[in-house]
């Protein structure tokens, strides 16, 4: 089949810069982080960061001493967001179990703290899990006793103590006054800003303090925030972060999904090109619904909060892969749907090439495996 020789599928990793980009449409009351959604400028910014990370002296030294590894870089703090390779044996840990997994991971982090740019003493364990004979230890940064959002450090290792995947989004230079200007009750009132407060608006939970990095191409700012759940009505329950020093609502989204949604699948080979193509869930895929940009979950489901009939469009592009066909127009889907409709997107030979579908599907399989 000659078409494979004419098809070039370019798959681009995107780093999770501090959050997973979810629905970011025009819903009244919604407050987006600066980096949410897809922009060409941001994609270029990410690619430039990869080149800078590869030239870091500590990374080049690590590769020289420990063999072949690959990395994705956090573009603002130039930490290795994810690193995977041939493996590193943790000295003194030939057998890993639930009782020593944290200690083994901390030994690794202390050994390579300069590369990871992290302080192990500021990390608390958030989870220790085992899967397929592997051990996964995840940490979160703490600053003066408060959790730092989006600041995760991970170590994945075999049952024999060989690290095959690790990463750090640790913020090494936080300088922040952790004394709030506003009491929780005052901040709760500010959490209602922009919602059109009505008598039935209530506060679902007392505010909890945290440290939030807010990132964009221009840089990163660090904020002390209150975390609230604002219960407005049956269709609007807002997860909200309020700056504890200024009272500004920094991030708010509705955890109740309404509007237009559906499931995205694609016909792809399970392993080999000789396998019969079967329907596969297409995770992390970007779907445009009117002015709302949303992404499918791990099972291929999406939902966009819209209030009117909207145009639904999609390509084989998502958070971690962007497939471009160079011998013909790239895969695309478009339709119009009324509010409340279910729009399932099926990628098949009518709207895409087999190589495009397989490139997108297997790129995401690889991403989900290493992360």
Short mmCIF file of C-alpha atoms in Angstrom, two decimals:
data_model
loop_
_atom_site.label_atom_id
_atom_site.label_comp_id
_atom_site.label_asym_id
_atom_site.label_seq_id
_atom_site.Cartn_x
_atom_site.Cartn_y
_atom_site.Cartn_z
CA UNK A 1 0.00 0.00 0.00
CA UNK A 2 1.85 3.08 -1.30
CA UNK A 3 -0.14 5.64 0.66
CA UNK A 4 2.00 5.07 3.74
CA UNK A 5 5.04 6.29 1.81
CA UNK A 6 3.30 9.55 0.98
CA UNK A 7 1.92 10.19 4.45
CA UNK A 8 3.86 12.05 7.09
CA UNK A 9 2.22 12.13 10.49
CA UNK A 10 3.87 14.63 12.79
CA UNK A 11 3.09 13.96 16.44
CA UNK A 12 4.00 16.69 18.91
CA UNK A 13 4.18 16.24 22.68
CA UNK A 14 2.79 19.13 24.75
CA UNK A 15 3.97 19.64 28.31
CA UNK A 16 1.36 19.99 31.07
CA UNK A 17 2.33 23.32 32.26
CA UNK A 18 0.77 23.40 35.69
CA UNK A 19 -2.63 21.95 34.84
CA UNK A 20 -4.64 19.86 32.50
CA UNK A 21 -6.45 22.14 30.00
CA UNK A 22 -10.17 21.40 30.22
CA UNK A 23 -13.26 23.19 28.98
CA UNK A 24 -12.45 26.82 28.26
CA UNK A 25 -15.45 28.28 26.55
CA UNK A 26 -17.55 31.41 26.94
CA UNK A 27 -19.77 30.23 29.79
CA UNK A 28 -20.78 33.22 31.98
CA UNK A 29 -18.86 33.09 35.26
CA UNK A 30 -16.01 31.01 33.85
CA UNK A 31 -12.50 32.32 34.66
CA UNK A 32 -9.66 30.71 32.72
CA UNK A 33 -5.97 30.42 33.51
CA UNK A 34 -3.77 32.27 30.98
CA UNK A 35 -2.36 29.05 29.53
CA UNK A 36 -5.66 27.22 28.96
CA UNK A 37 -6.63 26.24 25.45
CA UNK A 38 -4.53 25.88 22.30
CA UNK A 39 -2.57 28.72 20.71
CA UNK A 40 0.09 28.55 18.03
CA UNK A 41 2.29 30.95 20.01
CA UNK A 42 2.17 28.69 23.04
CA UNK A 43 3.02 25.63 20.93
CA UNK A 44 6.10 27.44 19.57
CA UNK A 45 7.03 28.46 23.11
CA UNK A 46 6.93 24.81 24.20
CA UNK A 47 9.13 23.70 21.31
CA UNK A 48 11.73 26.37 22.07
CA UNK A 49 11.82 25.21 25.70
CA UNK A 50 12.70 21.68 24.60
CA UNK A 51 15.82 22.96 22.86
CA UNK A 52 16.87 24.94 25.95
CA UNK A 53 16.36 21.94 28.22
CA UNK A 54 18.42 19.64 26.03
CA UNK A 55 21.37 22.06 26.34
CA UNK A 56 21.39 22.22 30.14
CA UNK A 57 24.73 21.12 31.57
CA UNK A 58 23.18 18.95 34.29
CA UNK A 59 21.08 17.10 31.69
CA UNK A 60 24.02 16.47 29.38
CA UNK A 61 26.07 15.23 32.34
CA UNK A 62 23.25 12.88 33.40
CA UNK A 63 23.11 11.35 29.92
CA UNK A 64 26.86 10.94 29.74
CA UNK A 65 26.92 9.11 33.08
CA UNK A 66 23.70 7.07 32.84
CA UNK A 67 23.10 6.19 29.21
CA UNK A 68 20.30 6.95 26.78
CA UNK A 69 17.34 8.95 28.15
CA UNK A 70 14.70 11.28 26.69
CA UNK A 71 12.98 14.23 28.35
CA UNK A 72 10.09 16.67 28.09
CA UNK A 73 10.80 20.02 29.75
CA UNK A 74 8.66 22.39 31.76
CA UNK A 75 9.28 25.52 29.67
CA UNK A 76 9.16 28.16 32.39
CA UNK A 77 11.17 26.58 35.19
CA UNK A 78 13.20 24.26 32.89
CA UNK A 79 12.67 21.23 35.08
CA UNK A 80 12.49 17.83 33.40
CA UNK A 81 8.70 17.35 33.44
CA UNK A 82 9.07 13.71 32.33
CA UNK A 83 12.24 11.67 31.77
CA UNK A 84 12.30 8.08 30.50
CA UNK A 85 15.11 5.79 29.44
CA UNK A 86 17.14 2.65 29.93
CA UNK A 87 16.91 2.74 33.71
CA UNK A 88 18.86 3.60 36.86
CA UNK A 89 19.33 1.09 39.67
CA UNK A 90 18.78 2.65 43.11
CA UNK A 91 21.67 1.50 45.32
CA UNK A 92 20.55 -0.65 48.23
CA UNK A 93 17.06 -1.40 46.89
CA UNK A 94 16.96 -4.71 45.02
CA UNK A 95 13.36 -5.43 46.10
CA UNK A 96 10.63 -2.77 46.28
CA UNK A 97 7.50 -3.13 48.39
CA UNK A 98 4.90 -0.86 49.96
CA UNK A 99 7.07 -0.39 53.03
CA UNK A 100 10.23 0.86 51.33
CA UNK A 101 8.95 2.42 48.08
CA UNK A 102 8.94 5.96 49.48
CA UNK A 103 12.43 5.61 50.95
CA UNK A 104 13.75 4.26 47.64
CA UNK A 105 12.15 7.13 45.72
CA UNK A 106 13.58 9.71 48.14
CA UNK A 107 17.04 8.17 47.76
CA UNK A 108 16.74 8.69 44.01
CA UNK A 109 15.51 12.27 44.43
CA UNK A 110 18.40 13.16 46.76
CA UNK A 111 20.88 11.69 44.28
CA UNK A 112 19.56 13.75 41.36
CA UNK A 113 18.17 16.81 43.15
CA UNK A 114 20.27 19.16 40.99
CA UNK A 115 18.80 17.79 37.75
CA UNK A 116 15.27 17.74 39.19
CA UNK A 117 15.77 21.11 40.90
CA UNK A 118 13.81 19.91 43.89
CA UNK A 119 14.22 19.80 47.65
CA UNK A 120 13.09 16.37 48.90
CA UNK A 121 12.45 17.86 52.35
CA UNK A 122 9.63 19.97 50.86
CA UNK A 123 7.86 16.96 49.36
CA UNK A 124 5.00 14.95 50.84
CA UNK A 125 3.77 11.66 49.41
CA UNK A 126 0.40 11.86 47.68
CA UNK A 127 0.24 8.26 46.44
CA UNK A 128 2.14 4.98 46.33
CA UNK A 129 0.67 2.48 43.90
CA UNK A 130 1.68 -0.63 42.02
CA UNK A 131 0.73 -1.58 38.48
CA UNK A 132 1.98 -4.42 36.30
CA UNK A 133 4.90 -5.18 38.59
CA UNK A 134 5.96 -1.51 38.70
CA UNK A 135 5.91 0.90 41.66
CA UNK A 136 4.70 4.49 41.22
CA UNK A 137 5.52 7.07 43.91
CA UNK A 138 4.07 10.57 43.57
CA UNK A 139 4.93 13.61 45.70
CA UNK A 140 3.55 17.15 46.03
CA UNK A 141 5.57 20.19 46.99
CA UNK A 142 4.74 21.98 50.25
CA UNK A 143 5.67 25.59 50.93
CA UNK A 144 5.52 26.67 54.56
CA UNK A 145 3.02 23.92 55.23
CA UNK A 146 0.75 24.69 52.27
CA UNK A 147 0.32 22.53 49.16
CA UNK A 148 1.75 23.94 45.93
CA UNK A 149 -0.72 23.28 43.13
CA UNK A 150 0.57 21.70 39.91
CA UNK A 151 3.96 21.04 41.57
CA UNK A 152 4.38 17.27 41.38
CA UNK A 153 7.46 15.07 41.53
CA UNK A 154 7.21 11.42 40.43
CA UNK A 155 9.42 8.33 40.52
CA UNK A 156 8.39 5.13 38.70
CA UNK A 157 10.49 2.02 39.23
CA UNK A 158 10.48 -1.71 38.72
CA UNK A 159 10.01 -4.24 41.51
CA UNK A 160 13.82 -4.57 41.51
CA UNK A 161 14.40 -0.89 42.20
CA UNK A 162 15.30 0.26 38.70
CA UNK A 163 13.93 3.72 37.87
CA UNK A 164 12.62 3.95 34.31
CA UNK A 165 10.55 7.15 34.53
CA UNK A 166 10.74 10.26 36.68
CA UNK A 167 9.85 13.94 36.53
CA UNK A 168 9.67 17.19 38.43
CA UNK A 169 7.51 20.31 38.26
CA UNK A 170 8.93 21.51 41.58
CA UNK A 171 9.06 25.31 41.94
CA UNK A 172 12.51 25.97 43.46
CA UNK A 173 12.31 29.74 43.96
CA UNK A 174 9.00 30.47 45.66
CA UNK A 175 8.99 33.63 47.76
CA UNK A 176 5.51 34.28 49.07
CA UNK A 177 3.85 35.80 52.12
CA UNK A 178 1.54 33.04 53.31
CA UNK A 179 -0.44 35.30 55.63
CA UNK A 180 -3.73 36.08 53.84
CA UNK A 181 -4.95 39.66 53.59
CA UNK A 182 -8.57 38.49 53.71
CA UNK A 183 -10.22 36.14 56.17
CA UNK A 184 -11.92 33.09 54.65
CA UNK A 185 -15.37 34.64 55.05
CA UNK A 186 -14.39 37.77 53.13
CA UNK A 187 -12.68 35.74 50.43
CA UNK A 188 -15.84 33.63 50.12
CA UNK A 189 -17.82 36.75 49.21
CA UNK A 190 -15.22 37.53 46.53
CA UNK A 191 -15.61 34.00 45.17
CA UNK A 192 -19.11 35.07 44.03
CA UNK A 193 -17.75 37.91 41.85
CA UNK A 194 -19.04 37.65 38.30
CA UNK A 195 -21.74 35.11 39.14
CA UNK A 196 -24.63 37.50 39.65
CA UNK A 197 -25.17 36.57 43.29
CA UNK A 198 -28.70 35.43 44.01
CA UNK A 199 -30.31 34.38 47.32
CA UNK A 200 -29.82 30.70 46.50
CA UNK A 201 -26.05 31.04 46.13
CA UNK A 202 -24.30 29.23 48.94
CA UNK A 203 -20.77 28.26 49.87
CA UNK A 204 -20.32 24.50 49.64
CA UNK A 205 -17.07 24.30 51.60
CA UNK A 206 -14.89 26.48 53.81
CA UNK A 207 -11.95 27.99 51.96
CA UNK A 208 -8.64 26.14 52.16
CA UNK A 209 -5.31 27.88 51.57
CA UNK A 210 -2.85 26.75 48.89
CA UNK A 211 -0.05 28.12 46.73
CA UNK A 212 -0.88 28.49 43.03
CA UNK A 213 1.61 29.10 40.20
CA UNK A 214 -0.04 30.93 37.27
CA UNK A 215 1.85 30.46 34.02
CA UNK A 216 1.92 32.01 30.57
CA UNK A 217 4.44 32.68 27.80
CA UNK A 218 5.47 35.85 29.64
CA UNK A 219 6.47 34.07 32.84
CA UNK A 220 5.11 32.66 36.06
CA UNK A 221 3.60 34.38 39.10
CA UNK A 222 3.00 32.73 42.47
CA UNK A 223 -0.20 33.38 44.44
CA UNK A 224 -1.62 32.52 47.82
CA UNK A 225 -5.15 31.31 47.13
CA UNK A 226 -8.30 30.18 48.83
CA UNK A 227 -10.00 27.13 47.32
CA UNK A 228 -13.81 27.16 47.35
CA UNK A 229 -16.73 25.24 45.89
CA UNK A 230 -19.55 27.67 45.15
CA UNK A 231 -22.97 26.06 44.81
CA UNK A 232 -25.05 28.42 42.66
CA UNK A 233 -27.83 26.14 41.41
CA UNK A 234 -28.33 22.62 40.06
CA UNK A 235 -26.49 23.45 36.83
CA UNK A 236 -23.70 25.63 38.26
CA UNK A 237 -21.34 24.36 40.92
CA UNK A 238 -18.12 26.30 40.62
CA UNK A 239 -14.68 25.16 41.72
CA UNK A 240 -13.00 28.47 42.48
CA UNK A 241 -9.58 29.81 43.48
CA UNK A 242 -9.44 33.34 44.97
CA UNK A 243 -6.22 35.29 45.50
CA UNK A 244 -5.90 35.63 49.27
CA UNK A 245 -4.00 38.93 48.94
CA UNK A 246 -5.95 40.76 46.22
CA UNK A 247 -9.36 39.09 46.21
CA UNK A 248 -9.16 38.38 42.46
CA UNK A 249 -10.78 35.21 41.16
CA UNK A 250 -7.83 33.51 39.44
CA UNK A 251 -9.50 30.31 38.24
CA UNK A 252 -13.09 29.13 38.17
CA UNK A 253 -14.90 26.44 36.25
CA UNK A 254 -18.23 24.67 36.48
CA UNK A 255 -17.93 21.05 37.60
CA UNK A 256 -21.48 20.37 36.35
CA UNK A 257 -21.35 19.55 32.65
CA UNK A 258 -24.28 20.56 30.43
CA UNK A 259 -24.67 21.41 26.77
CA UNK A 260 -23.24 19.33 23.91
CA UNK A 261 -21.15 16.22 24.46
CA UNK A 262 -20.40 12.78 23.16
CA UNK A 263 -17.74 10.13 22.64
CA UNK A 264 -14.82 10.10 20.20
CA UNK A 265 -13.59 6.81 18.75
CA UNK A 266 -11.39 5.84 15.84
CA UNK A 267 -10.69 2.69 13.88
CA UNK A 268 -7.10 1.66 14.59
CA UNK A 269 -4.81 -1.36 14.76
CA UNK A 270 -4.33 -2.80 18.25
CA UNK A 271 -0.63 -3.54 17.72
CA UNK A 272 0.51 -4.47 14.21
CA UNK A 273 -0.54 -3.06 10.83
CA UNK A 274 -1.71 -6.56 9.91
CA UNK A 275 -4.24 -6.52 12.77
CA UNK A 276 -7.85 -5.85 11.85
CA UNK A 277 -8.78 -2.28 12.75
CA UNK A 278 -11.19 -2.00 15.68
CA UNK A 279 -12.89 0.95 17.37
CA UNK A 280 -10.59 2.60 19.91
CA UNK A 281 -11.35 5.36 22.40
CA UNK A 282 -9.54 8.56 21.41
CA UNK A 283 -8.33 10.25 24.62
CA UNK A 284 -7.08 13.83 25.13
CA UNK A 285 -8.49 14.97 21.77
CA UNK A 286 -9.43 18.61 21.29
CA UNK A 287 -13.04 19.30 20.30
CA UNK A 288 -14.28 22.78 19.44
CA UNK A 289 -17.94 23.37 20.31
CA UNK A 290 -18.89 26.90 19.32
CA UNK A 291 -16.50 29.11 21.31
CA UNK A 292 -15.76 26.35 23.85
CA UNK A 293 -12.57 24.30 23.56
CA UNK A 294 -12.78 20.96 25.40
CA UNK A 295 -10.74 17.76 25.54
CA UNK A 296 -11.82 14.15 25.69
CA UNK A 297 -11.11 12.16 28.85
CA UNK A 298 -9.24 8.85 29.01
CA UNK A 299 -12.32 7.06 27.63
CA UNK A 300 -12.86 9.49 24.75
CA UNK A 301 -15.80 11.36 26.33
CA UNK A 302 -16.21 15.13 26.06
CA UNK A 303 -18.74 17.72 27.17
CA UNK A 304 -18.98 21.45 26.42
CA UNK A 305 -21.00 23.94 28.43
CA UNK A 306 -22.92 25.83 25.76
CA UNK A 307 -26.39 27.31 25.79
CA UNK A 308 -27.24 27.49 22.08
CA UNK A 309 -26.88 25.45 18.90
CA UNK A 310 -23.20 25.23 18.01
CA UNK A 311 -20.82 23.98 15.38
CA UNK A 312 -18.80 20.96 16.55
CA UNK A 313 -15.39 20.58 14.90
CA UNK A 314 -12.41 18.32 15.55
CA UNK A 315 -9.13 17.20 14.07
CA UNK A 316 -6.70 14.51 15.14
CA UNK A 317 -5.07 16.99 17.46
CA UNK A 318 -5.01 16.98 21.23
CA UNK A 319 -3.01 17.67 24.36
CA UNK A 320 -0.13 15.36 23.47
CA UNK A 321 -0.30 14.67 19.74
CA UNK A 322 -0.95 16.66 16.57
CA UNK A 323 -1.24 14.59 13.38
CA UNK A 324 -0.68 16.42 10.08
CA UNK A 325 -1.05 14.80 6.67
CA UNK A 326 1.18 16.24 3.94
CA UNK A 327 -0.04 14.39 0.84
CA UNK A 328 -3.69 15.42 1.26
CA UNK A 329 -5.96 17.41 3.61
CA UNK A 330 -5.61 16.33 7.24
CA UNK A 331 -8.39 14.50 9.05
CA UNK A 332 -11.31 16.72 10.04
CA UNK A 333 -14.86 16.53 11.38
CA UNK A 334 -17.59 19.16 11.52
CA UNK A 335 -21.31 19.24 12.20
CA UNK A 336 -23.95 21.47 13.78
CA UNK A 337 -25.82 20.43 16.92
CA UNK A 338 -28.48 21.90 19.17
CA UNK A 339 -27.95 22.41 22.90
CA UNK A 340 -28.49 19.17 24.80
CA UNK A 341 -27.46 17.00 21.84
CA UNK A 342 -25.11 14.05 21.86
CA UNK A 343 -22.54 14.21 19.06
CA UNK A 344 -20.37 11.11 18.78
CA UNK A 345 -17.31 11.51 16.57
CA UNK A 346 -16.15 8.39 14.73
CA UNK A 347 -12.84 8.59 12.86
CA UNK A 348 -12.96 6.20 9.90
CA UNK A 349 -12.01 6.12 6.23
CA UNK A 350 -14.67 8.71 5.38
CA UNK A 351 -12.94 11.50 7.29
CA UNK A 352 -9.36 10.31 7.94
CA UNK A 353 -6.56 8.03 6.79
CA UNK A 354 -5.70 4.85 8.66
CA UNK A 355 -2.16 6.08 9.32
CA UNK A 356 -3.48 9.30 10.86
CA UNK A 357 -5.76 7.41 13.24
CA UNK A 358 -3.06 4.96 14.23
CA UNK A 359 -0.49 7.71 14.76
CA UNK A 360 -2.82 9.63 17.07
CA UNK A 361 -4.04 6.58 19.00
CA UNK A 362 -0.64 4.97 19.61
CA UNK A 363 1.05 8.28 20.46
CA UNK A 364 -1.44 8.67 23.29
CA UNK A 365 -1.01 5.05 24.36
CA UNK A 366 2.72 5.75 24.70
CA UNK A 367 2.12 9.03 26.56
CA UNK A 368 -0.31 7.48 29.05
CA UNK A 369 2.07 4.59 29.68
CA UNK A 370 5.04 6.77 30.62
CA UNK A 371 3.02 9.22 32.67
#
